[in-house]
Amino acid sequence: MIDIRQLLFSLSRVLALLVLCAAVAVVAPAFLSSQNLVNVLRQASLMIILATGLTAVILTGGIDLSVASLLALAACFSGMLMTEGIPWYLAALAALGLTTFCGLINGLMIAVVRLPAFIVTYGMLWIAQGFAVLVASSEVFYGFPPPFLFLGRGYLFGIPMPIVFMTLVAAAAWTLLHRTPLGREIYAMGANPDAARLSGIDVKTNLIKVYTASGFLAGLAGLILTARMNAASAEVSADQLLPAVAAVVIGGTSLFGGEGGIRGTVVGSLIMTVLINGMNLLNISPFWQLTAQGTVVIVAVLLDQGARALERRGEKRRPKVGSRPEASVGLPVEPTSAVSN
Amino acid sequence: MRHRRFDYRRIPGAAYILVAQVIIFGLIDGRWLSPANLLNVAYQMAPLLAVSVGATVVILTEGIDLSPGGIIGLAGVVAAMVLQSDMGIGLSILSGLATGAAIGALNGLVITVGGIPPFVATLGTLGITQGVGLVLTQGASVAGLSSDFQYIGQGIIGLPVNFWIALAVMALFMVILKRTSFGTYVYAMGGNREATAYAGINVKGNLTLVYTIGGLLSGVAAILMAAHDNAAHPRFAVGIEFDAIAAVILGGTTFDKGRGGLWGTLVGVATIAFLRNGLNFSGMHATWQIPVIGIVIIGAIAVNEMMQRSLAREVV
Amino acid sequence: MTFVTSDKQRFLTTLVGLVLMVLMVAWPTTAPAASAADKTAPAVKAPAPTAGSGTVDFKVRYANIKGTKAPVAEASLKADKKYKVAFMVKNVVNPFWKAARKGGDDAAAKYGVTVAHYAPTQADNVPEQTRLVEDIIVKKDADALVWAPVDFRAQVALAEKANTAKLPIFNFNSKLAGGEIVTFAGTDDFAMGKGIIDYMQKVLNQKGNIIILDGVPGATTAELRKQGMLEELKKYPNIKVVAHQTANWSRAEALRVTENLLQSQPNVEAIVCANDEMALGAVAALDSAGKAGKVKVTGVDSTPDALVAVKEGKLFASVDYSAYVIGYKSVEFAVRYLNGEKIPEQIYLVDYRIVDKTNVDDAIANRKKIGVMK
């Protein structure tokens, strides 16, 4: 049942993406060149990797505001280690380990100590950014070993590495969410947390898993960006968080939790990237880019509502009973005394 | 109706952090408690307080508002531009407030009529307002405003004028929340929106009003900031919405039971403002301040949750 | 729960949504795009041009130096007391400030004063930097303020507050547009902008297509460099600016912007960037597109990374000037002023030069000597 609805949602969004591509292609024919399309995919890949972790988190009804800072932390930590002469693979592993660990901490605080995700990840945003700045100590690290650079600049069977990573991550996430029990549990936790817990799902462990995964993916994104730029500094986190969140939201993942998925996130990221690509091609002032990003968020969700209306024609709307309030998004809900904690 | 006996656990956890901060920072450097510095903190606290009042009302209705950063930017720029065109302080303030209210209303309509979740709608508005502001000023700031206007942001009557304004706004909304039917509706919509709708209350209208208020208060904050800094720029208030939401949550406001309110928010705002000011005053370098801020935020919420949880256990 | 809205309303909003999406892409093309004849927005009072500093009018006043002592030779300069100098920069992420800070620290060590470093936790955050300065004024424990304001126009009021509190300002890097300062140390960004174009026009034989990447709009250095470039370009009508965008001083943004611009403007001879970070981002984009070395990229700052790139032939040239000296000199001026000396020059502009393959080794040696490069 969920699959069919999800298909409809992603179709409406794919339609929106195609309309956008068509509009851009008309005013900027260079858009359709194969090199440009590859560029768009490559630019979107970083956002998609970040947004995939976010999707899993939002599906459980939470949020992870720290992903951009974790990206910067991975970049600076690996950059610093490589500059100190540590072999690139050890540096990369260490950076990934660090951000995964931070994700784990997020998960523990949210699942075990049961602090609201919004505040915990906001705090982690500061902590991770702080450590990134400390590690970088106002430097830009540069000049990394060629094998490391391959991660961001290399080609595998003619496909740029960032796109390879993006595809692997998205495919793995989709499989996990739709073909494994863990995935079903994640959806269930978001849709109705009380019912999920009562039906025996180990909510705590699953929450820890998704936040840890989010931390891992943020680290991966950081490494790929560092490899692409052959440089690392603490400022790479700027303007990364909100577009990633927007991509997830445009993609139709509901903040209710329990609805949406990776396909939508990929389409949402592509919509955002195509928009900016189009504006660069047309040499449009970047001030309009922020406006456009904001508008597309609202417009895309409007379209989603329209698609739902189409699907539900004639059906009477039934409110979800017992689901967590939509806007909670990791904000604190009064501990229910009815169901003892 | 629960009997409200005074229970120390009802005090938001942030209050304890606040007291701890005052003690620690005061010990590190006695001058931190000097009237001159406390005045300073009050100046710095005023805009955040205004925005947080709006955020409290929104969160009480189970909503969220991510747009204050952008609204303040745009409203500030509009007010500053009106002032620079010599159209008078009154018109300038009015235009700033009107801009804020208009965008807040837009938020409300998109949410109620468009059926879009508040998170999404306000995320979109955040981008749009910042973008429009940047287009208006082409990325530059608007500076050199008149000295009369500065009084709002820099004058002192015992306490800074802008702080009085923020306090007045807070007091006004305390009254509105506790004594008007609108206030009741706010708590009702947060507690159980369906029941409220079935009870015949115009949920759409009231909710739109809630977001309009949020926008209006962002406009107030914009005026306070522009008057204090004597300048406005679309990106001056970037990130303030997160601080405001954090302040509201640290102050103990939660959804569902519609518990919480503006006193808690005041404590939350003070905690954050004192923290930033205290860290600066102690001479801690910016590089170290960043992780410390994160740790304190998490610490504060942990204390908060412990308190609330032990409270909930008693209530059956 | 979302709202129960009638299906008809939903259809209408969907239709509106689709129309908006198409308009959104098409409409901005009719709005004023970033053009070579960019001017500041009319709402911001357009200042009158002053010779040599571009078209930004600096109404900054230079303090009346009441000092009576004759300036002592630099080698024997020592502070009368252990003065406290507050050193305020724009952020903790850009390496440029590190070099300036090192200069300040070395000068402080030599002359016997202490330096306290300040920067906003959120990079380039104006209200935060304003609060920091306000705190310093309240604390009253700085004898001098060495300051690079994030927003040279918006923070004029703050400068005047410092003036009222009798805190002497030693402005560097971004000259304030008002208020009273004791000295300004920095670069002549307008001249640098002209200089890089003057250098490139010879390389390009006065013709060709170029792309310009600007710094953060509204920042002094960004604005002045842009104006300098555009001013010099007027002399060479056969050099066309086919694209002119901002990459906000950021390498990652420049990478993306250049990648995209190369698609719509495949025939480009050079990319002139307002700083090295953006230039290196452009270089990375060219690498991806297989055009490394075929398009000449220039930057400003001569950071270690950029110098290595010049040596390797990836970056064509960069403007070299010493951030270290700027920081050093600012602290030196503060010491002299506090000692009561008569400061002979209140505007100190460091020399700049264009570094390319011919003199890059010298620039690298220089940096190593100061200690900002390994």
Tab-separated table of C-alpha atoms in Angstrom, chain A residues 63 65 106 109 112-116 118-131 133-134 137 239 241-242 245-246 249 255 285-288 290-295 297-299 301-302 305 319-320 325-337 341, chain B residues 59 62-64 66 110 114-121 123-128 130-132 134-135 138-139 194 198 235 239 241-243 245-246 249-250 253-257 259 276 287-291 293-295 297-298 301-302 305-306 308-309 312-313 315-316:
chain	number	residue	atom	x	y	z
A	63	ILE	CA	15.883	15.740	12.486
A	65	LEU	CA	20.843	19.643	12.154
A	106	ASN	CA	23.448	12.042	18.726
A	109	MET	CA	21.267	11.251	23.513
A	112	VAL	CA	18.529	6.624	25.460
A	113	VAL	CA	18.538	9.897	27.338
A	114	ARG	CA	15.498	10.871	25.270
A	115	LEU	CA	16.413	14.476	24.621
A	116	PRO	CA	14.646	16.269	21.779
A	118	PHE	CA	16.196	19.354	17.460
A	119	ILE	CA	18.215	20.611	20.393
A	120	VAL	CA	20.646	17.718	20.540
A	121	THR	CA	21.618	18.007	16.907
A	122	TYR	CA	21.686	21.794	17.170
A	123	GLY	CA	24.141	21.441	20.008
A	124	MET	CA	26.150	18.921	18.001
A	125	LEU	CA	26.145	21.399	15.124
A	126	TRP	CA	28.088	23.794	17.326
A	127	ILE	CA	30.331	21.142	18.824
A	128	ALA	CA	31.287	19.612	15.468
A	129	GLN	CA	31.846	22.989	13.835
A	130	GLY	CA	33.927	23.975	16.825
A	131	PHE	CA	36.166	20.948	16.506
A	133	VAL	CA	37.639	25.033	13.424
A	134	LEU	CA	40.029	23.864	16.139
A	137	SER	CA	43.202	26.322	13.180
A	239	ASP	CA	25.040	26.892	3.204
A	241	LEU	CA	22.330	22.283	5.806
A	242	LEU	CA	19.190	24.056	4.688
A	245	VAL	CA	16.804	19.642	4.360
A	246	ALA	CA	14.901	21.384	1.592
A	249	VAL	CA	11.229	18.012	2.100
A	255	LEU	CA	7.696	15.443	8.648
A	285	SER	CA	22.503	37.236	-10.151
A	286	PRO	CA	23.035	34.820	-7.272
A	287	PHE	CA	20.736	36.923	-5.086
A	288	TRP	CA	17.857	35.422	-6.967
A	290	LEU	CA	18.046	32.146	-2.527
A	291	THR	CA	14.639	33.410	-3.554
A	292	ALA	CA	14.308	30.642	-6.090
A	293	GLN	CA	15.349	27.975	-3.599
A	294	GLY	CA	12.731	29.169	-1.143
A	295	THR	CA	10.023	29.342	-3.767
A	297	VAL	CA	10.398	24.413	-1.662
A	298	ILE	CA	6.887	25.758	-1.312
A	299	VAL	CA	5.886	25.092	-4.890
A	301	VAL	CA	5.116	20.682	-1.763
A	302	LEU	CA	2.062	22.401	-3.198
A	305	GLN	CA	-0.670	18.231	-2.084
A	319	PRO	CA	-6.962	11.975	10.639
A	320	LYS	CA	-4.176	9.767	11.893
A	325	PRO	CA	2.248	15.977	15.950
A	326	GLU	CA	3.544	16.814	12.508
A	327	ALA	CA	5.551	19.773	13.501
A	328	SER	CA	7.444	18.050	16.247
A	329	VAL	CA	10.387	17.386	13.936
A	330	GLY	CA	12.534	16.444	16.835
A	331	LEU	CA	11.004	19.014	19.115
A	332	PRO	CA	10.011	17.920	22.582
A	333	VAL	CA	6.695	16.276	23.078
A	334	GLU	CA	5.367	16.162	26.582
A	335	PRO	CA	6.238	12.772	28.040
A	336	THR	CA	2.958	10.936	27.947
A	337	SER	CA	2.037	9.750	31.367
A	341	ASN	CA	8.288	5.627	29.950
B	59	ILE	CA	5.273	26.339	19.076
B	62	GLU	CA	2.343	22.636	17.492
B	63	GLY	CA	3.909	24.655	14.733
B	64	ILE	CA	7.380	25.862	13.964
B	66	LEU	CA	12.033	28.944	10.546
B	110	VAL	CA	0.385	28.968	2.852
B	114	GLY	CA	-2.184	25.615	0.960
B	115	GLY	CA	-2.078	22.798	3.440
B	116	ILE	CA	1.690	22.859	3.637
B	117	PRO	CA	3.419	21.835	6.877
B	118	PRO	CA	4.798	24.826	8.812
B	119	PHE	CA	8.360	23.492	8.665
B	120	VAL	CA	8.280	23.506	4.892
B	121	ALA	CA	6.383	26.757	4.456
B	123	LEU	CA	11.754	27.135	5.294
B	124	GLY	CA	10.638	28.416	1.923
B	125	THR	CA	9.853	31.867	3.262
B	126	LEU	CA	13.289	32.015	4.855
B	127	GLY	CA	14.930	31.679	1.470
B	128	ILE	CA	12.523	33.991	-0.288
B	130	GLN	CA	16.606	36.700	2.302
B	131	GLY	CA	16.765	36.573	-1.470
B	132	VAL	CA	14.423	39.514	-1.957
B	134	LEU	CA	19.636	40.774	-1.171
B	135	VAL	CA	18.156	41.800	-4.496
B	138	GLN	CA	22.449	44.168	-4.140
B	139	GLY	CA	24.237	42.567	-1.239
B	194	GLU	CA	-9.290	18.493	15.759
B	198	TYR	CA	-15.066	20.520	15.888
B	235	ARG	CA	21.769	38.516	6.411
B	239	GLY	CA	20.439	31.751	12.441
B	241	GLU	CA	15.402	31.323	14.465
B	242	PHE	CA	17.395	28.370	15.780
B	243	ASP	CA	18.403	30.343	18.862
B	245	ILE	CA	13.496	27.836	19.109
B	246	ALA	CA	16.232	26.631	21.429
B	249	ILE	CA	12.436	24.720	24.349
B	250	LEU	CA	14.957	25.379	27.088
B	253	THR	CA	7.473	24.840	26.460
B	254	THR	CA	6.293	21.594	24.943
B	255	PHE	CA	3.447	20.584	22.732
B	256	ASP	CA	0.464	18.441	23.521
B	257	LYS	CA	-0.646	19.607	26.882
B	259	ARG	CA	2.212	23.578	28.838
B	276	ARG	CA	27.328	34.304	24.538
B	287	THR	CA	37.607	28.925	18.403
B	288	TRP	CA	36.943	27.459	21.841
B	289	GLN	CA	33.639	29.187	22.329
B	290	ILE	CA	32.007	27.278	19.500
B	291	PRO	CA	32.135	23.799	21.025
B	293	ILE	CA	28.202	26.736	23.279
B	294	GLY	CA	27.119	23.381	21.884
B	295	ILE	CA	27.945	21.572	25.097
B	297	ILE	CA	22.982	23.859	24.998
B	298	ILE	CA	22.900	20.093	25.291
B	301	ILE	CA	18.250	20.510	27.689
B	302	ALA	CA	19.420	17.443	29.587
B	305	GLU	CA	14.375	16.867	30.564
B	306	MET	CA	15.364	15.357	33.898
B	308	GLN	CA	10.212	17.389	33.378
B	309	ARG	CA	10.449	13.663	33.448
B	312	ALA	CA	5.591	13.608	34.633
B	313	ARG	CA	6.150	10.515	36.685
B	315	VAL	CA	1.334	13.157	37.426
B	316	VAL	CA	-1.074	10.453	36.537
